Structure formats: structure tokens, C-alpha cells
């Protein structure tokens, strides 16, 4: 479960960072 949570966080975080750096 913890590993899956990390993957979900990564999937949500990477596009967010991409948006910030444009």
C-alpha cells in the first residue's frame, strides 16, 4: 500500500512540477 501511495504521489507531483517550470 505504501509503495502504491508513493507511485500515486509521483504521478500527481510530476505534472504539477512540469506546470510550475512550464
Short mmCIF file of N, CA and C in Angstrom, two decimals:
data_model
loop_
_atom_site.label_atom_id
_atom_site.label_comp_id
_atom_site.label_asym_id
_atom_site.label_seq_id
_atom_site.Cartn_x
_atom_site.Cartn_y
_atom_site.Cartn_z
N UNK A 1 0.85 -1.21 0.00
CA UNK A 1 0.00 0.00 0.00
C UNK A 1 0.88 1.26 0.00
N UNK A 2 1.91 1.24 0.84
CA UNK A 2 2.78 2.43 0.92
C UNK A 2 3.45 2.68 -0.43
N UNK A 3 3.92 1.58 -1.07
CA UNK A 3 4.56 1.74 -2.38
C UNK A 3 3.59 2.32 -3.39
N UNK A 4 2.33 1.82 -3.39
CA UNK A 4 1.33 2.35 -4.31
C UNK A 4 1.06 3.82 -4.04
N UNK A 5 1.04 4.20 -2.76
CA UNK A 5 0.81 5.60 -2.41
C UNK A 5 1.91 6.49 -2.96
N UNK A 6 3.16 6.00 -2.86
CA UNK A 6 4.30 6.77 -3.38
C UNK A 6 4.15 6.96 -4.89
N UNK A 7 3.74 5.89 -5.58
CA UNK A 7 3.57 5.97 -7.04
C UNK A 7 2.49 6.99 -7.37
N UNK A 8 1.37 6.95 -6.64
CA UNK A 8 0.27 7.89 -6.90
C UNK A 8 0.73 9.32 -6.65
N UNK A 9 1.50 9.53 -5.59
CA UNK A 9 2.02 10.87 -5.29
C UNK A 9 2.93 11.34 -6.42
N UNK A 10 3.78 10.44 -6.90
CA UNK A 10 4.68 10.78 -8.01
C UNK A 10 3.91 11.16 -9.26
N UNK A 11 2.86 10.37 -9.58
CA UNK A 11 2.05 10.65 -10.78
C UNK A 11 1.40 12.02 -10.65
N UNK A 12 0.98 12.39 -9.44
CA UNK A 12 0.33 13.69 -9.24
C UNK A 12 1.35 14.82 -9.16
N UNK A 13 2.53 14.53 -8.62
CA UNK A 13 3.53 15.57 -8.37
C UNK A 13 4.30 15.95 -9.64
N UNK A 14 4.65 14.97 -10.46
CA UNK A 14 5.45 15.24 -11.67
C UNK A 14 4.75 16.23 -12.60
N UNK A 15 3.48 16.05 -12.97
CA UNK A 15 2.80 17.03 -13.82
C UNK A 15 2.69 18.39 -13.15
N UNK A 16 2.57 18.41 -11.83
CA UNK A 16 2.49 19.67 -11.09
C UNK A 16 3.80 20.43 -11.23
N UNK A 17 4.92 19.72 -11.09
CA UNK A 17 6.24 20.35 -11.25
C UNK A 17 6.42 20.82 -12.69
N UNK A 18 5.97 20.01 -13.65
CA UNK A 18 6.08 20.39 -15.06
C UNK A 18 5.31 21.68 -15.32
N UNK A 19 4.15 21.82 -14.67
CA UNK A 19 3.35 23.04 -14.85
C UNK A 19 4.08 24.24 -14.23
N UNK A 20 4.70 24.04 -13.06
CA UNK A 20 5.40 25.14 -12.40
C UNK A 20 6.58 25.62 -13.24
N UNK A 21 7.34 24.67 -13.81
CA UNK A 21 8.52 25.04 -14.60
C UNK A 21 8.15 25.41 -16.03
N UNK A 22 6.91 25.10 -16.42
CA UNK A 22 6.41 25.48 -17.74
C UNK A 22 7.30 25.01 -18.87
#
